[in-house]
Short mmCIF file of C-alpha atoms in Angstrom, two decimals:
data_model
loop_
_atom_site.label_atom_id
_atom_site.label_comp_id
_atom_site.label_asym_id
_atom_site.label_seq_id
_atom_site.Cartn_x
_atom_site.Cartn_y
_atom_site.Cartn_z
CA MET X 19 175.92 151.73 116.56
CA ALA X 20 174.82 148.39 115.24
CA ALA X 21 171.45 148.31 113.42
CA PHE X 22 168.57 146.94 115.53
CA ASP X 23 168.14 143.27 114.80
CA GLN X 24 164.38 143.02 114.47
CA LYS X 25 162.90 139.60 115.15
CA GLY X 26 159.46 138.04 115.04
CA PHE X 27 157.84 136.31 118.00
CA ILE X 28 154.96 133.90 117.52
CA ILE X 29 153.48 133.40 120.95
CA ASP X 30 151.04 130.70 121.96
CA LEU X 31 148.40 131.73 124.52
CA ASP X 32 147.03 129.04 126.89
CA GLY X 33 149.92 127.44 128.77
CA THR X 34 152.31 130.16 127.60
CA VAL X 35 150.81 133.58 128.50
CA TYR X 36 148.15 132.31 130.88
CA LEU X 37 146.65 129.11 132.22
CA GLN X 38 142.94 129.46 131.44
CA ASP X 39 142.27 132.74 133.30
CA LYS X 40 145.43 132.86 135.43
CA LEU X 41 148.25 134.98 134.06
CA ILE X 42 151.74 133.43 134.07
CA PRO X 43 153.78 135.73 136.39
CA GLY X 44 156.06 137.98 134.37
CA ALA X 45 154.31 137.31 131.05
CA VAL X 46 152.98 140.86 130.67
CA GLU X 47 156.40 142.43 131.24
CA ALA X 48 158.16 139.97 128.92
CA ILE X 49 155.72 140.60 126.05
CA ASN X 50 155.48 144.36 126.51
CA GLN X 51 159.28 144.51 126.45
CA LEU X 52 159.32 142.79 123.04
CA TYR X 53 156.83 145.35 121.70
CA GLU X 54 158.81 148.24 123.23
CA LYS X 55 162.05 147.06 121.66
CA GLY X 56 160.38 147.10 118.24
CA HIS X 57 160.13 143.37 117.59
CA LYS X 58 157.22 142.01 115.59
CA ILE X 59 154.76 139.86 117.50
CA CYS X 60 151.76 137.73 116.87
CA PHE X 61 149.76 135.47 119.16
CA LEU X 62 148.86 132.13 117.63
CA THR X 63 146.27 129.75 119.08
CA ASN X 64 144.46 126.77 117.54
CA ASN X 65 141.23 127.51 119.43
CA PRO X 66 138.45 127.41 116.81
CA THR X 67 135.69 128.97 118.90
CA LYS X 68 136.61 132.64 119.44
CA GLN X 69 137.16 135.80 117.42
CA ASN X 70 140.48 137.56 117.75
CA SER X 71 138.67 140.42 119.55
CA ALA X 72 137.86 138.07 122.46
CA TYR X 73 141.58 137.45 123.00
CA TYR X 74 142.37 141.11 122.40
CA HIS X 75 140.18 142.18 125.30
CA LYS X 76 141.51 139.40 127.53
CA LEU X 77 145.14 140.38 126.87
CA LYS X 78 144.43 144.13 127.20
CA ASP X 79 142.71 143.48 130.54
CA MET X 80 145.80 141.59 131.65
CA GLY X 81 147.97 144.62 130.76
CA ILE X 82 149.52 143.46 127.47
CA LYS X 83 149.95 146.33 124.99
CA THR X 84 148.89 144.56 121.80
CA VAL X 85 146.72 145.31 118.77
CA LYS X 86 143.79 143.20 117.57
CA GLU X 87 145.40 142.22 114.27
CA ASP X 88 148.34 140.61 116.09
CA ILE X 89 146.08 137.95 117.53
CA LEU X 90 145.89 135.06 115.11
CA SER X 91 143.13 133.06 116.76
CA GLY X 92 142.17 129.85 114.96
CA THR X 93 139.23 131.64 113.36
CA TYR X 94 141.14 134.78 112.33
CA LEU X 95 144.12 132.74 111.08
CA SER X 96 141.66 130.74 108.95
CA ALA X 97 140.25 133.94 107.46
CA LEU X 98 143.77 135.27 106.70
CA PHE X 99 144.87 131.98 105.16
CA LEU X 100 141.76 131.56 103.01
CA LYS X 101 141.88 135.16 101.82
CA ARG X 102 145.55 134.78 100.85
CA ASN X 103 144.71 131.64 98.84
CA MET X 104 141.38 132.78 97.43
CA GLN X 105 140.76 132.16 93.76
CA GLU X 106 138.33 133.93 91.47
CA GLY X 107 134.79 132.70 91.93
CA ASP X 108 135.46 131.10 95.34
CA LEU X 109 132.45 130.81 97.62
CA PHE X 110 132.94 129.79 101.25
CA TRP X 111 130.99 127.73 103.75
CA SER X 112 131.79 127.26 107.42
CA GLU X 113 130.59 124.98 110.18
CA GLY X 114 131.57 125.64 113.76
CA GLU X 115 130.92 128.36 116.31
CA ASP X 116 129.59 131.74 115.12
CA ALA X 117 133.07 133.25 115.61
CA LEU X 118 134.36 131.31 112.61
CA THR X 119 131.74 132.62 110.18
CA PHE X 120 132.16 136.09 111.69
CA GLU X 121 135.90 136.18 110.94
CA LEU X 122 135.46 134.85 107.40
CA LYS X 123 132.83 137.50 106.67
CA ALA X 124 134.86 140.24 108.37
CA ALA X 125 137.78 139.37 106.08
CA GLY X 126 135.48 139.96 103.12
CA LEU X 127 135.30 136.35 101.96
CA PRO X 128 132.22 135.72 99.81
CA MET X 129 129.96 133.19 101.51
CA ALA X 130 127.91 130.53 99.71
CA SER X 131 124.16 130.38 100.25
CA SER X 132 124.22 126.58 100.72
CA PRO X 133 126.90 123.93 101.35
CA GLU X 134 126.35 122.55 97.83
CA MET X 135 127.31 125.94 96.33
CA ALA X 136 130.62 126.26 98.20
CA SER X 137 134.01 125.83 96.54
CA LYS X 138 135.77 125.86 99.92
CA ALA X 139 134.25 124.69 103.21
CA VAL X 140 135.83 125.16 106.63
CA LEU X 141 135.26 122.99 109.66
CA GLY X 142 135.77 124.25 113.21
CA GLY X 143 135.01 122.59 116.53
CA GLY X 144 133.01 123.79 119.49
CA PRO X 145 130.06 122.94 121.71
CA SER X 146 127.45 123.83 119.05
CA PHE X 147 128.55 120.92 116.87
CA SER X 148 125.68 118.80 115.57
CA PHE X 149 124.69 116.17 113.03
CA ASP X 150 123.69 118.98 110.65
CA TYR X 151 127.16 120.57 110.89
CA LEU X 152 128.84 117.36 109.77
CA ASN X 153 126.15 116.61 107.21
CA ASN X 154 126.54 120.08 105.67
CA MET X 155 130.30 119.51 105.36
CA VAL X 156 129.61 116.13 103.73
CA GLN X 157 127.20 117.69 101.22
CA ALA X 158 129.77 120.44 100.44
CA TYR X 159 132.41 117.75 99.90
CA LEU X 160 130.13 115.58 97.72
CA SER X 161 129.36 118.69 95.65
CA GLY X 162 133.07 119.20 95.01
CA ALA X 163 134.17 121.69 97.68
CA GLU X 164 137.72 121.60 99.05
CA ILE X 165 137.53 120.88 102.78
CA TYR X 166 139.59 122.78 105.36
CA ALA X 167 139.72 122.52 109.13
CA VAL X 168 140.70 125.24 111.58
CA ASN X 169 142.85 122.93 113.70
CA PRO X 170 143.88 119.27 113.94
CA ASP X 171 143.46 118.69 117.68
CA PRO X 172 141.09 115.78 118.49
CA SER X 173 140.54 117.06 122.03
CA CYS X 174 141.18 120.11 124.18
CA PRO X 175 141.38 120.52 127.94
CA VAL X 176 138.57 122.61 129.45
CA GLU X 177 138.16 122.97 133.20
CA ASN X 178 140.21 119.84 133.96
CA GLN X 179 138.22 117.82 131.44
CA LEU X 180 139.24 116.62 128.01
CA ILE X 181 136.48 117.40 125.49
CA PRO X 182 136.22 116.82 121.71
CA ASP X 183 137.80 119.45 119.45
CA THR X 184 137.89 119.97 115.67
CA GLY X 185 140.24 117.02 115.04
CA ALA X 186 137.51 114.57 116.10
CA TRP X 187 135.19 116.00 113.42
CA VAL X 188 138.09 115.91 110.95
CA ALA X 189 138.38 112.16 111.63
CA ALA X 190 134.62 111.78 111.11
CA MET X 191 134.88 113.65 107.78
CA HIS X 192 137.88 111.58 106.67
CA SER X 193 135.86 108.39 107.22
CA LEU X 194 133.31 109.76 104.74
CA MET X 195 135.81 110.93 102.10
CA ALA X 196 137.33 108.95 99.25
CA GLU X 197 140.55 107.08 100.04
CA GLY X 198 143.59 109.34 99.79
CA GLU X 199 141.59 112.57 100.01
CA LYS X 200 142.61 114.69 102.95
CA ILE X 201 141.29 117.71 104.78
CA GLU X 202 143.67 120.66 104.67
CA ILE X 203 144.56 121.82 108.19
CA ILE X 204 144.97 125.57 108.70
CA GLY X 205 146.21 125.72 112.32
CA LYS X 206 149.44 124.66 114.08
CA PRO X 207 151.61 122.75 113.21
CA SER X 208 150.62 122.93 109.54
CA LYS X 209 152.55 124.50 106.67
CA ASN X 210 149.51 126.72 106.16
CA ALA X 211 149.82 128.17 109.68
CA ALA X 212 153.59 128.63 109.34
CA GLU X 213 153.31 130.40 105.99
CA THR X 214 150.47 132.62 107.17
CA VAL X 215 152.31 133.84 110.27
CA ILE X 216 155.61 134.29 108.42
CA GLN X 217 153.81 136.39 105.83
CA TYR X 218 152.00 138.34 108.55
CA LEU X 219 155.26 139.14 110.34
CA ASN X 220 157.03 139.75 107.01
CA LEU X 221 160.38 138.45 108.27
CA PRO X 222 162.47 135.48 107.10
CA PRO X 223 161.77 132.28 109.10
CA GLU X 224 165.25 132.30 110.68
CA LYS X 225 164.38 135.64 112.31
CA CYS X 226 161.21 134.15 113.81
CA PHE X 227 160.83 132.52 117.23
CA VAL X 228 157.87 130.37 118.17
CA ILE X 229 157.17 130.40 121.93
CA GLY X 230 154.81 127.71 123.16
CA ASP X 231 154.11 124.90 125.62
CA ARG X 232 153.28 122.13 123.15
CA MET X 233 155.92 120.03 121.43
CA GLU X 234 153.59 118.61 118.76
CA THR X 235 152.18 121.97 117.67
CA ASP X 236 154.36 124.98 118.60
CA ILE X 237 157.80 123.38 118.56
CA LEU X 238 157.10 121.03 115.65
CA MET X 239 155.84 123.88 113.45
CA ALA X 240 158.96 125.94 114.18
CA GLN X 241 161.23 122.96 113.47
CA ASP X 242 159.45 122.02 110.23
CA PHE X 243 159.51 125.50 108.72
CA GLY X 244 162.94 126.87 109.65
CA MET X 245 161.86 129.00 112.59
CA ASN X 246 163.47 128.99 116.02
CA SER X 247 161.59 127.44 118.91
CA ILE X 248 161.33 128.27 122.57
CA LEU X 249 159.58 125.72 124.76
CA VAL X 250 158.07 126.99 128.00
CA LEU X 251 157.43 124.48 130.78
CA SER X 252 154.42 126.39 132.16
CA GLY X 253 151.84 124.36 130.21
CA VAL X 254 151.36 120.75 129.12
CA THR X 255 155.01 119.78 128.47
CA LYS X 256 157.05 118.82 131.53
CA LYS X 257 160.83 118.64 131.88
CA GLU X 258 160.75 114.81 131.91
CA ASP X 259 158.85 114.78 128.59
CA LEU X 260 161.99 116.18 126.94
CA LEU X 261 163.87 112.97 127.76
CA THR X 262 161.36 110.69 126.05
CA GLU X 263 160.70 112.88 122.99
CA LYS X 264 163.18 111.97 120.25
CA LYS X 265 162.03 113.71 117.07
CA ILE X 266 160.94 117.16 118.20
CA LYS X 267 163.70 119.27 119.79
CA PRO X 268 163.18 122.84 121.02
CA ASP X 269 166.06 125.30 120.44
CA TYR X 270 165.54 126.86 123.87
CA VAL X 271 163.76 125.66 127.01
CA LEU X 272 162.47 128.11 129.63
CA THR X 273 160.62 127.53 132.88
CA ASP X 274 158.18 130.16 131.68
CA ILE X 275 157.96 133.18 129.39
CA SER X 276 159.23 135.54 132.13
CA GLU X 277 162.73 134.12 131.50
CA LEU X 278 162.66 135.38 127.89
CA SER X 279 164.77 138.46 128.70
CA ASN X 280 167.58 136.15 129.86
CA LEU X 281 168.07 135.05 126.25
CA LYS X 282 170.48 137.04 124.09
CA ILE X 283 168.03 136.98 121.17
CA VAL X 284 165.67 139.57 122.68
CA MET K 10 110.52 60.14 103.82
CA ALA K 11 113.69 62.15 104.41
CA ALA K 12 113.69 64.37 107.48
CA PHE K 13 113.03 68.07 106.77
CA ASP K 14 116.34 69.87 106.36
CA GLN K 15 115.73 73.01 108.42
CA LYS K 16 117.86 75.99 107.49
CA GLY K 17 118.34 79.51 108.80
CA PHE K 18 117.88 82.60 106.65
CA ILE K 19 119.39 85.92 107.70
CA ILE K 20 117.72 88.49 105.50
CA ASP K 21 118.86 92.08 105.02
CA LEU K 22 116.06 94.65 104.62
CA ASP K 23 116.78 97.79 102.52
CA GLY K 24 117.92 96.74 99.04
CA THR K 25 116.84 93.14 99.67
CA VAL K 26 113.18 93.12 100.81
CA TYR K 27 112.37 96.69 99.79
CA LEU K 28 114.00 99.83 98.42
CA GLN K 29 113.13 102.48 101.00
CA ASP K 30 109.32 102.17 100.90
CA LYS K 31 108.99 100.21 97.66
CA LEU K 32 108.62 96.46 98.05
CA ILE K 33 110.79 94.25 95.81
CA PRO K 34 108.27 92.29 93.66
CA GLY K 35 107.95 88.71 94.91
CA ALA K 36 109.72 89.38 98.22
CA VAL K 37 106.61 88.76 100.35
CA GLU K 38 105.90 85.40 98.69
CA ALA K 39 109.54 84.29 98.91
CA ILE K 40 109.81 85.08 102.61
CA ASN K 41 106.38 83.73 103.59
CA GLN K 42 107.28 80.49 101.81
CA LEU K 43 110.40 80.15 103.96
CA TYR K 44 108.28 80.57 107.12
CA GLU K 45 105.65 78.14 105.83
CA LYS K 46 108.24 75.48 105.12
CA GLY K 47 109.44 75.72 108.71
CA HIS K 48 112.81 77.38 108.14
CA LYS K 49 114.18 79.77 110.75
CA ILE K 50 114.40 83.40 109.74
CA CYS K 51 115.71 86.65 111.07
CA PHE K 52 115.94 90.07 109.48
CA LEU K 53 119.24 91.83 110.06
CA THR K 54 119.83 95.51 109.40
CA ASN K 55 122.60 97.85 110.56
CA ASN K 56 120.25 100.82 110.88
CA PRO K 57 120.91 102.30 114.35
CA THR K 58 117.87 104.60 114.56
CA LYS K 59 114.80 102.36 114.86
CA GLN K 60 113.32 99.81 117.25
CA ASN K 61 112.53 96.36 115.90
CA SER K 62 108.80 97.16 116.27
CA ALA K 63 109.11 99.85 113.56
CA TYR K 64 110.31 97.22 111.08
CA TYR K 65 107.78 94.71 112.37
CA HIS K 66 104.89 97.01 111.46
CA LYS K 67 106.45 97.89 108.11
CA LEU K 68 106.89 94.22 107.16
CA LYS K 69 103.42 93.23 108.46
CA ASP K 70 101.87 96.05 106.40
CA MET K 71 103.69 94.71 103.37
CA GLY K 72 102.18 91.26 104.00
CA ILE K 73 105.14 89.40 105.49
CA LYS K 74 104.11 86.94 108.21
CA THR K 75 106.88 87.54 110.73
CA VAL K 76 107.19 88.03 114.49
CA LYS K 77 108.80 91.03 116.22
CA GLU K 78 111.63 89.02 117.76
CA ASP K 79 112.82 87.92 114.31
CA ILE K 80 113.76 91.48 113.40
CA LEU K 81 117.30 92.13 114.53
CA SER K 82 117.43 95.88 113.91
CA GLY K 83 120.74 97.54 114.80
CA THR K 84 119.30 98.64 118.11
CA TYR K 85 117.68 95.28 119.03
CA LEU K 86 120.75 93.34 117.89
CA SER K 87 122.83 95.58 120.17
CA ALA K 88 120.55 94.82 123.10
CA LEU K 89 120.72 91.05 122.42
CA PHE K 90 124.51 91.13 122.03
CA LEU K 91 125.12 93.19 125.16
CA LYS K 92 122.75 91.07 127.24
CA ARG K 93 124.48 87.89 126.07
CA ASN K 94 127.88 89.33 127.10
CA MET K 95 126.77 91.12 130.24
CA GLN K 96 128.96 90.71 133.29
CA GLU K 97 128.00 91.16 136.92
CA GLY K 98 127.88 94.81 137.90
CA ASP K 99 127.69 96.09 134.33
CA LEU K 100 126.02 99.49 133.88
CA PHE K 101 125.21 100.72 130.38
CA TRP K 102 125.18 104.10 128.66
CA SER K 103 123.96 104.84 125.15
CA GLU K 104 124.19 107.78 122.77
CA GLY K 105 122.10 107.82 119.63
CA GLU K 106 118.43 107.97 118.79
CA ASP K 107 115.86 107.17 121.51
CA ALA K 108 115.26 103.76 119.88
CA LEU K 109 118.69 102.57 121.04
CA THR K 110 118.13 103.36 124.70
CA PHE K 111 114.61 101.94 124.42
CA GLU K 112 115.86 98.55 123.20
CA LEU K 113 118.60 98.37 125.84
CA LYS K 114 116.10 99.11 128.60
CA ALA K 115 113.49 96.74 127.11
CA ALA K 116 116.10 93.96 127.22
CA GLY K 117 116.49 94.63 130.94
CA LEU K 118 120.02 96.04 130.78
CA PRO K 119 120.81 98.17 133.84
CA MET K 120 121.49 101.74 132.74
CA ALA K 121 124.06 104.05 134.35
CA SER K 122 122.96 107.42 135.71
CA SER K 123 125.89 109.24 134.08
CA PRO K 124 128.47 108.40 131.38
CA GLU K 125 131.21 108.34 134.02
CA MET K 126 129.38 105.53 135.88
CA ALA K 127 129.05 103.24 132.83
CA SER K 128 131.10 100.08 132.36
CA LYS K 129 129.85 99.72 128.77
CA ALA K 130 128.80 102.58 126.48
CA VAL K 131 127.12 102.16 123.11
CA LEU K 132 127.29 104.62 120.24
CA GLY K 133 124.62 104.79 117.54
CA GLY K 134 124.16 107.25 114.71
CA GLY K 135 121.18 109.34 113.69
CA PRO K 136 120.04 112.90 113.10
CA SER K 137 119.95 113.79 116.82
CA PHE K 138 123.73 113.46 117.07
CA SER K 139 125.40 116.38 118.84
CA PHE K 140 128.57 117.56 120.53
CA ASP K 141 127.16 116.35 123.86
CA TYR K 142 126.61 112.84 122.46
CA LEU K 143 130.26 112.52 121.48
CA ASN K 144 131.45 114.26 124.63
CA ASN K 145 129.45 111.86 126.83
CA MET K 146 131.03 108.90 125.02
CA VAL K 147 134.48 110.47 125.57
CA GLN K 148 133.78 110.94 129.29
CA ALA K 149 132.56 107.32 129.54
CA TYR K 150 135.75 106.15 127.78
CA LEU K 151 138.03 108.31 129.96
CA SER K 152 136.28 106.87 133.03
CA GLY K 153 137.12 103.35 131.87
CA ALA K 154 134.01 102.18 129.99
CA GLU K 155 134.31 99.73 127.11
CA ILE K 156 133.03 101.43 123.97
CA TYR K 157 130.69 99.70 121.48
CA ALA K 158 129.09 100.95 118.30
CA VAL K 159 125.85 99.70 116.74
CA ASN K 160 127.28 99.65 113.20
CA PRO K 161 130.48 100.54 111.32
CA ASP K 162 128.99 102.38 108.31
CA PRO K 163 130.40 105.93 107.90
CA SER K 164 127.44 106.96 105.73
CA CYS K 165 124.02 105.76 104.68
CA PRO K 166 121.85 106.64 101.70
CA VAL K 167 118.67 108.54 102.55
CA GLU K 168 116.42 109.96 99.82
CA ASN K 169 119.15 109.89 97.20
CA GLN K 170 121.57 111.63 99.55
CA LEU K 171 124.54 110.19 101.41
CA ILE K 172 124.41 111.30 105.05
CA PRO K 173 126.69 110.55 108.05
CA ASP K 174 126.04 107.32 109.94
CA THR K 175 127.50 105.75 113.11
CA GLY K 176 130.89 104.95 111.49
CA ALA K 177 131.67 108.66 111.19
CA TRP K 178 131.22 109.05 114.95
CA VAL K 179 133.26 105.88 115.48
CA ALA K 180 136.11 107.56 113.57
CA ALA K 181 135.70 110.67 115.72
CA MET K 182 135.87 108.53 118.88
CA HIS K 183 138.92 106.61 117.62
CA SER K 184 140.78 109.91 117.13
CA LEU K 185 140.21 110.60 120.84
CA MET K 186 141.18 107.13 122.10
CA ALA K 187 144.63 105.84 122.99
CA GLU K 188 146.60 104.25 120.17
CA GLY K 189 145.64 100.64 119.60
CA GLU K 190 142.34 100.91 121.47
CA LYS K 191 139.38 100.06 119.29
CA ILE K 192 135.64 100.40 119.45
CA GLU K 193 133.85 97.06 119.33
CA ILE K 194 131.37 96.94 116.43
CA ILE K 195 128.10 95.08 117.05
CA GLY K 196 126.51 95.19 113.55
CA LYS K 197 127.35 93.54 110.20
CA PRO K 198 129.91 92.33 109.20
CA SER K 199 131.33 91.85 112.71
CA LYS K 200 131.93 88.61 114.57
CA ASN K 201 129.55 89.96 117.21
CA ALA K 202 126.69 90.19 114.69
CA ALA K 203 127.45 86.75 113.24
CA GLU K 204 127.56 85.07 116.66
CA THR K 205 124.41 86.83 117.85
CA VAL K 206 122.33 85.76 114.82
CA ILE K 207 123.72 82.21 114.83
CA GLN K 208 122.81 81.92 118.48
CA TYR K 209 119.37 83.43 117.83
CA LEU K 210 118.65 80.95 115.02
CA ASN K 211 120.24 78.11 117.02
CA LEU K 212 121.56 76.33 113.91
CA PRO K 213 125.14 75.54 112.85
CA PRO K 214 126.65 78.22 110.55
CA GLU K 215 126.74 75.86 107.57
CA LYS K 216 122.93 75.61 107.77
CA CYS K 217 122.60 79.41 107.66
CA PHE K 218 122.18 81.58 104.55
CA VAL K 219 122.74 85.31 104.57
CA ILE K 220 120.69 87.12 101.91
CA GLY K 221 121.71 90.70 101.21
CA ASP K 222 122.65 93.36 98.67
CA ARG K 223 125.96 94.48 100.15
CA MET K 224 129.23 92.66 99.56
CA GLU K 225 131.13 94.36 102.40
CA THR K 226 128.51 93.66 105.07
CA ASP K 227 126.11 90.80 104.22
CA ILE K 228 128.33 88.65 102.02
CA LEU K 229 131.54 89.34 103.95
CA MET K 230 129.95 88.38 107.27
CA ALA K 231 128.68 85.09 105.80
CA GLN K 232 132.08 84.34 104.28
CA ASP K 233 134.01 85.16 107.47
CA PHE K 234 131.87 83.06 109.78
CA GLY K 235 131.15 79.90 107.80
CA MET K 236 127.66 80.78 106.64
CA ASN K 237 126.39 80.57 103.07
CA SER K 238 125.77 83.79 101.19
CA ILE K 239 123.20 84.85 98.63
CA LEU K 240 123.80 88.17 96.91
CA VAL K 241 120.75 89.92 95.48
CA LEU K 242 121.31 92.50 92.72
CA SER K 243 118.27 94.58 93.73
CA GLY K 244 120.26 96.99 95.91
CA VAL K 245 123.68 98.65 95.86
CA THR K 246 125.72 95.84 94.26
CA LYS K 247 125.56 95.59 90.47
CA LYS K 248 126.49 92.66 88.25
CA GLU K 249 129.63 94.45 87.02
CA ASP K 250 130.82 94.97 90.63
CA LEU K 251 131.27 91.19 90.86
CA LEU K 252 134.01 91.34 88.22
CA THR K 253 136.11 93.88 90.11
CA GLU K 254 135.63 92.42 93.60
CA LYS K 255 138.37 89.87 94.28
CA LYS K 256 138.20 89.00 97.97
CA ILE K 257 134.50 88.72 98.72
CA LYS K 258 132.67 86.01 96.77
CA PRO K 259 128.97 85.23 97.19
CA ASP K 260 127.93 81.55 97.02
CA TYR K 261 124.80 82.41 95.03
CA VAL K 262 123.82 85.46 92.99
CA LEU K 263 120.15 86.29 92.33
CA THR K 264 118.55 89.16 90.43
CA ASP K 265 116.33 89.61 93.48
CA ILE K 266 114.90 87.66 96.41
CA SER K 267 111.91 86.44 94.32
CA GLU K 268 114.31 83.99 92.66
CA LEU K 269 115.00 82.29 95.98
CA SER K 270 112.62 79.40 95.29
CA ASN K 271 114.68 78.50 92.20
CA LEU K 272 117.49 77.41 94.52
CA LYS K 273 117.54 73.80 95.72
CA ILE K 274 118.41 74.90 99.24
CA VAL K 275 114.91 76.21 100.05
#
């Protein structure tokens, strides 16, 4: 009998597993089957506003047999990434929704008592954003902190509206930083996200498959870092978009995640 | 007797007339002399947080014999500019400190009842800035409004600190706008500011003198729009900065505004 060929699946959430609160038909069965076969799985979303436990409960309620640690929400991914790259004496500062600070603290990262004391400061988006949030990041930066952002997206769709996301605040910060200085992005499609998930799954990139609905995040990250990519057409990318897109090419294209079992790789 | 050669003086405030609350010695006498001789004067600042009346009282208390209309604060300049360019059916929206909305309303500009109804939306900075402010501007933009900003400065100095100003929010907005679409800047050094002050003074540009402490706003605007420029070294620009700056060249350089009467032009 041939040895089981264990693979890693990095699965996006909104547009891939569900659309806001509506489950994609067949998603539960497709994902549970991966777990049952013994594959390694993590869920990866750029959303900077929620703890991984929020997604855990949502997925459990939908019938997906996952564990909390497998859910690399923007905030939890940030905590994992920063912990992995922590240096002696590092003190952290965060600006965003409470979930971001919660995940950093839960990961045991030592927090600074003021922005000026921080060696690393992390920016996340969300509806609580204020002048003070940006100003605190500016003061951290002017005091020498390295600046990170949970995700690069300027906007996100919420209830059929497009609202500002972390990337808009990243642009505001960049306008205040010295020429050539850049904020390090932690989420998709960055190298930091790719390395963090590959390390979490502990498999070589060529054994990993990114499943997602966004060309410029999910598919681009897979392409850039030697992982395989599976585009699902259940979210923002439509079949006709594939004709106009020249640089980003998914390895597989599925109508939705329910078709995953049709692929030989599973 | 030769006819009086009336000129226009466009005078910056912070760094030129005073440093925060400290009057530059001789500034009152220099400015009052210009008024007494019959020259035309306006004060031009990019600050997006105050009404012109706030500056009026500050200058009066310092002993400067001015009138309220001569103070083109960022908010009042915006109102003048927008009124001058108003088209039939225009409805306005503003996000910033209350002073901005106050000046727009005081100028008689018709305000929209929601961001989605606006044909022109104006962005100003200030400590009240919030997620909702940016989101309202985004919704105005997505509904087709033209977007304006009071000033382009990403940061401003306040009590020896550098804090975010309107330009940071402009950068955030740009990250959310379609490629190639730009926010129209109303303040210095824009064409809009130059045209508005030239029209206010009602003199040809070559009869106008911009006095200010900033190369990239005061002196650049004068240079770009055919006005004369007088750099004062009482603010942010230092003598040694003149050696490194290649593109922007002031016509006159003074230690401070008290030296104005030494120039033949007055």
